[in-house]
GROMACS .gro file of C-alpha atoms in nm:
model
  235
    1UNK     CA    1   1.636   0.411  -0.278
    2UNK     CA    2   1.723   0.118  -0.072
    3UNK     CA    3   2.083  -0.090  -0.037
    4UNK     CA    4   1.897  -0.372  -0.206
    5UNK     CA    5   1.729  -0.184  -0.510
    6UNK     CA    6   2.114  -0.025  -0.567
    7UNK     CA    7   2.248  -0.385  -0.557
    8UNK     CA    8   1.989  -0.537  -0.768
    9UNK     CA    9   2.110  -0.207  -1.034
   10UNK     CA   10   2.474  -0.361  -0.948
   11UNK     CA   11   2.383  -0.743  -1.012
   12UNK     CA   12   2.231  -0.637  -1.417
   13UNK     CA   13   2.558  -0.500  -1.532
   14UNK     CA   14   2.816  -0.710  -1.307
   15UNK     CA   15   2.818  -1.077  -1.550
   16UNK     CA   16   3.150  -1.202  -1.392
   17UNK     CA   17   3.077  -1.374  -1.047
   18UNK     CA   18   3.065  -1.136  -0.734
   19UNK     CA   19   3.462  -1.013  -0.773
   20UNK     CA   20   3.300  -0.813  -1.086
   21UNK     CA   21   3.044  -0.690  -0.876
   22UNK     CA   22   3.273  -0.582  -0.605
   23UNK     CA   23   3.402  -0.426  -0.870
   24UNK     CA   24   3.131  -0.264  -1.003
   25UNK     CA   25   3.040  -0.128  -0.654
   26UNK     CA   26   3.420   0.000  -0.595
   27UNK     CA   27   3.330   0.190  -0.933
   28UNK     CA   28   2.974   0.318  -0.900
   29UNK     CA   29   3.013   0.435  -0.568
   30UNK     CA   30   3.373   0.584  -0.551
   31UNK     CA   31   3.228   0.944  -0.459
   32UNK     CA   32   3.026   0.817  -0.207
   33UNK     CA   33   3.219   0.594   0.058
   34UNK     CA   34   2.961   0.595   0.309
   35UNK     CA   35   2.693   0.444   0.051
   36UNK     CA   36   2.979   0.204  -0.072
   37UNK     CA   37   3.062   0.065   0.287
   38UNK     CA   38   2.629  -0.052   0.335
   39UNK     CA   39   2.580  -0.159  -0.010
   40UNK     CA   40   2.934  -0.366   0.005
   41UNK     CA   41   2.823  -0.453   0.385
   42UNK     CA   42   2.521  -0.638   0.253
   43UNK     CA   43   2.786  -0.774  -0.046
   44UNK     CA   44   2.984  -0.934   0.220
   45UNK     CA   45   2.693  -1.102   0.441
   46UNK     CA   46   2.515  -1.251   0.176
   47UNK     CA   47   2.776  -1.385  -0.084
   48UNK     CA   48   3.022  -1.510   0.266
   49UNK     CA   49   2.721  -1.706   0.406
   50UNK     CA   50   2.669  -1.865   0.088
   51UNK     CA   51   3.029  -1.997   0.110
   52UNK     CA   52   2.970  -2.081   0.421
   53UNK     CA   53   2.671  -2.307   0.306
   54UNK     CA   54   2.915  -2.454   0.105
   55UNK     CA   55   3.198  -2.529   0.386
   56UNK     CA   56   2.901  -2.683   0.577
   57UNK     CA   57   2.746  -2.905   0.328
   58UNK     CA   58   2.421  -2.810   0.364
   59UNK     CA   59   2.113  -2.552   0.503
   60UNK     CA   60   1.882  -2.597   0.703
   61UNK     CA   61   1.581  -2.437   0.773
   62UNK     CA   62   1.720  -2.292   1.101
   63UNK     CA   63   2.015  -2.095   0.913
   64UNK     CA   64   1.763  -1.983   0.647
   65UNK     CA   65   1.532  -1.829   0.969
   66UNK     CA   66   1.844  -1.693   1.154
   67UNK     CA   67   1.942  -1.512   0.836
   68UNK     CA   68   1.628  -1.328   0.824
   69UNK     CA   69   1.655  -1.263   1.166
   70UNK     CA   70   1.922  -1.039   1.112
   71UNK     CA   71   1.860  -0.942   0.743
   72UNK     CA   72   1.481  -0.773   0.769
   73UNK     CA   73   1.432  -0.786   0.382
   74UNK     CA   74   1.074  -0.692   0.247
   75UNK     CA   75   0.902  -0.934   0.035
   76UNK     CA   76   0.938  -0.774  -0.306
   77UNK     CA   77   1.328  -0.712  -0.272
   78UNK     CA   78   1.393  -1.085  -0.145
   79UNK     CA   79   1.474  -1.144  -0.491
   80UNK     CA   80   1.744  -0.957  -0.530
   81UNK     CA   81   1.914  -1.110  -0.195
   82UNK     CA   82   1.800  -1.461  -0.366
   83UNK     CA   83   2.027  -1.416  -0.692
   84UNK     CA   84   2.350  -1.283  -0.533
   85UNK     CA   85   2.327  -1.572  -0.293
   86UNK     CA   86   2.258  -1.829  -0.605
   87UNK     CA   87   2.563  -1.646  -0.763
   88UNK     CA   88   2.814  -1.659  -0.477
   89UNK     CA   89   2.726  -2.039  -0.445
   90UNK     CA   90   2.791  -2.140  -0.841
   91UNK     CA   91   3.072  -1.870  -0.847
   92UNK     CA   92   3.404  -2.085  -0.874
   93UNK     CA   93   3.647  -1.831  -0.660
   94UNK     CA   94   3.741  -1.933  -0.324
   95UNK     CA   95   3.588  -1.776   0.004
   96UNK     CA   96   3.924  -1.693   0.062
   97UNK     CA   97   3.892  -1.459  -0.237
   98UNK     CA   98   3.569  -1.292  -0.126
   99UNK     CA   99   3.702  -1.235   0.232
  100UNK     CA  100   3.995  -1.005   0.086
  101UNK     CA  101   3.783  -0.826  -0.168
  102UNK     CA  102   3.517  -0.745   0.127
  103UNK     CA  103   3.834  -0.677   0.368
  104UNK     CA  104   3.950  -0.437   0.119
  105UNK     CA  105   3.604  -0.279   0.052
  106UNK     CA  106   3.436  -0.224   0.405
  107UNK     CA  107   3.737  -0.250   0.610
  108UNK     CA  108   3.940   0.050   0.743
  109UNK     CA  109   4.267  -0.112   0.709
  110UNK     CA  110   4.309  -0.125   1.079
  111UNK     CA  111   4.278  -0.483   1.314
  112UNK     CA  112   4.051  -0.508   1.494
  113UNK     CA  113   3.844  -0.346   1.228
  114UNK     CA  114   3.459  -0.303   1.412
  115UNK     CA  115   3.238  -0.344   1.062
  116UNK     CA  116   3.447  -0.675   0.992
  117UNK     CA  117   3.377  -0.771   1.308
  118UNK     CA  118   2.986  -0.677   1.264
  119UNK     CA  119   2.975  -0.937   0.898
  120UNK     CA  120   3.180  -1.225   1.111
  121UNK     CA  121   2.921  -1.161   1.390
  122UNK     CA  122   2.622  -1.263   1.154
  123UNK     CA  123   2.800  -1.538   0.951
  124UNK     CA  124   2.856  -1.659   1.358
  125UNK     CA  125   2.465  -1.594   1.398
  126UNK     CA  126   2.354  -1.812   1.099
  127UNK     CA  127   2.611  -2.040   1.145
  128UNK     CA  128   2.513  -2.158   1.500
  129UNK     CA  129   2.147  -2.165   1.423
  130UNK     CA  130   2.111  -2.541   1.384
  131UNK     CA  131   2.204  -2.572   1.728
  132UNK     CA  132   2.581  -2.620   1.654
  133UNK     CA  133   2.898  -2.478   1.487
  134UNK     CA  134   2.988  -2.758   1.289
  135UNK     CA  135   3.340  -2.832   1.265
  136UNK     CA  136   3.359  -2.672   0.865
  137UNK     CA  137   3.177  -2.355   0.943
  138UNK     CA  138   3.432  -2.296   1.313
  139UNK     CA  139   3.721  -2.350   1.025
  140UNK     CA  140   3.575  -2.083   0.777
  141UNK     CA  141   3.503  -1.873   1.012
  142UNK     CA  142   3.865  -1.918   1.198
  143UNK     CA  143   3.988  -1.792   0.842
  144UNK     CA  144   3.786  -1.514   0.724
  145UNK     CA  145   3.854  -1.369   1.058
  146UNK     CA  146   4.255  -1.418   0.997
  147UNK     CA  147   4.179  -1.228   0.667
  148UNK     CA  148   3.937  -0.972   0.840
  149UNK     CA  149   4.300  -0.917   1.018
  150UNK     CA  150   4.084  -0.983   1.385
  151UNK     CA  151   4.322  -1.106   1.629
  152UNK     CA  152   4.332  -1.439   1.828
  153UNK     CA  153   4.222  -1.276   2.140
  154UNK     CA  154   3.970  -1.080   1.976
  155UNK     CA  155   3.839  -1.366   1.799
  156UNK     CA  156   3.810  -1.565   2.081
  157UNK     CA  157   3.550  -1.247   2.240
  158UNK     CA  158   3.339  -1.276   1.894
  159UNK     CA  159   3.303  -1.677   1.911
  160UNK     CA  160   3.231  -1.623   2.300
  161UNK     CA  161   2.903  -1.479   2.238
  162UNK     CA  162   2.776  -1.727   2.008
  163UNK     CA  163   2.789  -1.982   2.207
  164UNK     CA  164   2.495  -2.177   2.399
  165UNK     CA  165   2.369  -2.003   2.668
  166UNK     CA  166   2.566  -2.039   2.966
  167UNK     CA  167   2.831  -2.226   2.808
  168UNK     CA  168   3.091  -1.925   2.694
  169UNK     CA  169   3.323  -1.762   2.909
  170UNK     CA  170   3.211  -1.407   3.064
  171UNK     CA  171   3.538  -1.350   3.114
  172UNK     CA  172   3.633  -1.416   2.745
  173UNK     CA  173   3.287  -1.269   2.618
  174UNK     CA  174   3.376  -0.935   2.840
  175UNK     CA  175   3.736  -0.887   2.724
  176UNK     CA  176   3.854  -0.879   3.131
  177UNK     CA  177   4.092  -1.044   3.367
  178UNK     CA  178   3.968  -1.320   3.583
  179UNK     CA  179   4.110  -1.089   3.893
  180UNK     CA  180   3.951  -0.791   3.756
  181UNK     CA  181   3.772  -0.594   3.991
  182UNK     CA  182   3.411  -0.577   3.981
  183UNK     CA  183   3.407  -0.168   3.885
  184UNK     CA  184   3.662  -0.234   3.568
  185UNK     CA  185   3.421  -0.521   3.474
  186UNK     CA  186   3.112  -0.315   3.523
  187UNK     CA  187   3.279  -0.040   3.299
  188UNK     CA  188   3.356  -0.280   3.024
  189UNK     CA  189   3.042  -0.393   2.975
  190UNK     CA  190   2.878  -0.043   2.975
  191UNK     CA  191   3.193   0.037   2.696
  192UNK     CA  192   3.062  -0.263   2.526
  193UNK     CA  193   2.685  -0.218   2.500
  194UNK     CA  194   2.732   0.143   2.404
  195UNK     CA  195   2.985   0.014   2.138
  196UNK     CA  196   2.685  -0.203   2.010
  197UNK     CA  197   2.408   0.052   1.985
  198UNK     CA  198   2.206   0.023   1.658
  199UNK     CA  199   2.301   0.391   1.619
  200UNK     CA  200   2.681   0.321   1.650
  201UNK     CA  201   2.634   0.048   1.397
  202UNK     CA  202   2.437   0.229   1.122
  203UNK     CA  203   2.702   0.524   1.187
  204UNK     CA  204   2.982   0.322   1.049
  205UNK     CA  205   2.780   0.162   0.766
  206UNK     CA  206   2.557  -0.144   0.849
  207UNK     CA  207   2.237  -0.119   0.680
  208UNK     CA  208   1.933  -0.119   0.899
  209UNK     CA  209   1.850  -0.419   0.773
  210UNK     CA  210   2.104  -0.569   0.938
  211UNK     CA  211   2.085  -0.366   1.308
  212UNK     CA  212   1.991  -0.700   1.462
  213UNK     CA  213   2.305  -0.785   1.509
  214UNK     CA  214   2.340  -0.530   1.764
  215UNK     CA  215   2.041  -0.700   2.004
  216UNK     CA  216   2.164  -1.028   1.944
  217UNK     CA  217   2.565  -0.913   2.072
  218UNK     CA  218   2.376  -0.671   2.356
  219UNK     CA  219   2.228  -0.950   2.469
  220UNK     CA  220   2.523  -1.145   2.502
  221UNK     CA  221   2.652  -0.850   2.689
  222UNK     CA  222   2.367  -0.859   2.962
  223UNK     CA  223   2.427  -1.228   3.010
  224UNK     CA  224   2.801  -1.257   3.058
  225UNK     CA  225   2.724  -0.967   3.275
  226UNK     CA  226   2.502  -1.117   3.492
  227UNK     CA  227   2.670  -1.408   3.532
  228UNK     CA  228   2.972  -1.184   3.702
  229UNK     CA  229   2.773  -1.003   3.904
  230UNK     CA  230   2.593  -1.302   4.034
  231UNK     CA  231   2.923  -1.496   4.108
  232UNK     CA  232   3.075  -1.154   4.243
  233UNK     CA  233   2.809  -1.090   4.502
  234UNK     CA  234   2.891  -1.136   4.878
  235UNK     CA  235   2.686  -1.477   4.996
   0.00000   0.00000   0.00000
């Protein structure tokens, strides 16, 4: 049974906005963590970009693409993606409310925490789709990430990567000193990619819906990568 069929089963008994459905999922999946962590990952995506929608006023037919980019959904389940969306947007709680229920329901208590960071990497990825983070969506996302508990510095990494092409830091993007040597550099970035794996990703709980995320931060990766090498290369 799929994470969307269990959350369209979640979204017929939950009548209270999404903190009853958080709710319901804490409750219906309490022997299960694993399942709990992908169906509250897909929770978190959905009902925070809706807020985000919100914050921004408006969207477009770019975010609507980039979140199918990342969120593969068949046809006859879109539905299902379509009402908790509708319901996060009419629901009268805060963002700031949803980002501590998903904090508390996906996140290992830790900073830093990597499937937090995975959900503020695609609210970056729909966010930017228009061509730019406008300034409401850079504040949300600023603040979920305070609640995710995702440091400055770390923060700073994430919102690297989204960045126009050739525009962020690969310095920043990389995590590494600007007098780094090349060999510490090179092993960052292979600690990095192999970080982002699809596997690693669906090992701590994202659906496979969502494993684009992976490609798009890989990608990323290779760039900042290449931009080091090419700078660090003897003339």
């Amino acid at each position: 049974m799929s994470i969307l069929v269990r959350l369209s089963e979640l979204l017929t008994r939950a009548s209270g906005g999404v903190s009853a459905l958080v709710e319901a999922v804490r409750t219906a999946f309490k022997g299960d963590p694993e399942l709990r962590r992908r169906v509250a990952f897909s929770i978190a995506l959905i009902a925070l970009s809706a807020k985000m929608a919100k914050a921004d006023g408006i969207v477009t037919p770019d975010e609507v693409r980039a979140f199918h980019e990342i969120f593969s959904v068949p046809r006859e389940e879109m539905r299902n993606v379509a009402r908790l969306y509708d319901l996060a947007k009419k629901d009268v709680a805060g963002f700031e409310a949803y980002a501590r229920q998903m904090a508390g329901l996906c996140g290992s208590g830790k900073p830093n925490c990597a499937m937090l960071e995975d959900i503020l990497d695609g609210l970056f990825h729909i966010a930017k789709a228009d061509g730019v983070l406008h300034d409401g969506e850079q504040a949300f996302l600023a603040r979920v990430a305070e609640i995710f508990g995702i440091s400055e510095r770390h923060y700073a990494q994430i919102r690297a990567r989204h960045v126009a092409a050739g525009e962020g830091d690969p310095y920043i993007l990389l995590g590494v000193g600007r007098d780094a040597p090349f060999q510490e550099i090179r092993r960052r970035y292979r600690e990095l990619v192999a970080e982002s794996h699809p596997d690693r990703l669906i090992a701590r709980g994202v659906p496979e819906e969502f494993i684009a995320i992976a490609n798009t931060r890989v990608a990323a990766f290779n760039a900042a990568y290449e931009q080091l090498e090419k700078s660090r290369r003897p003339a």
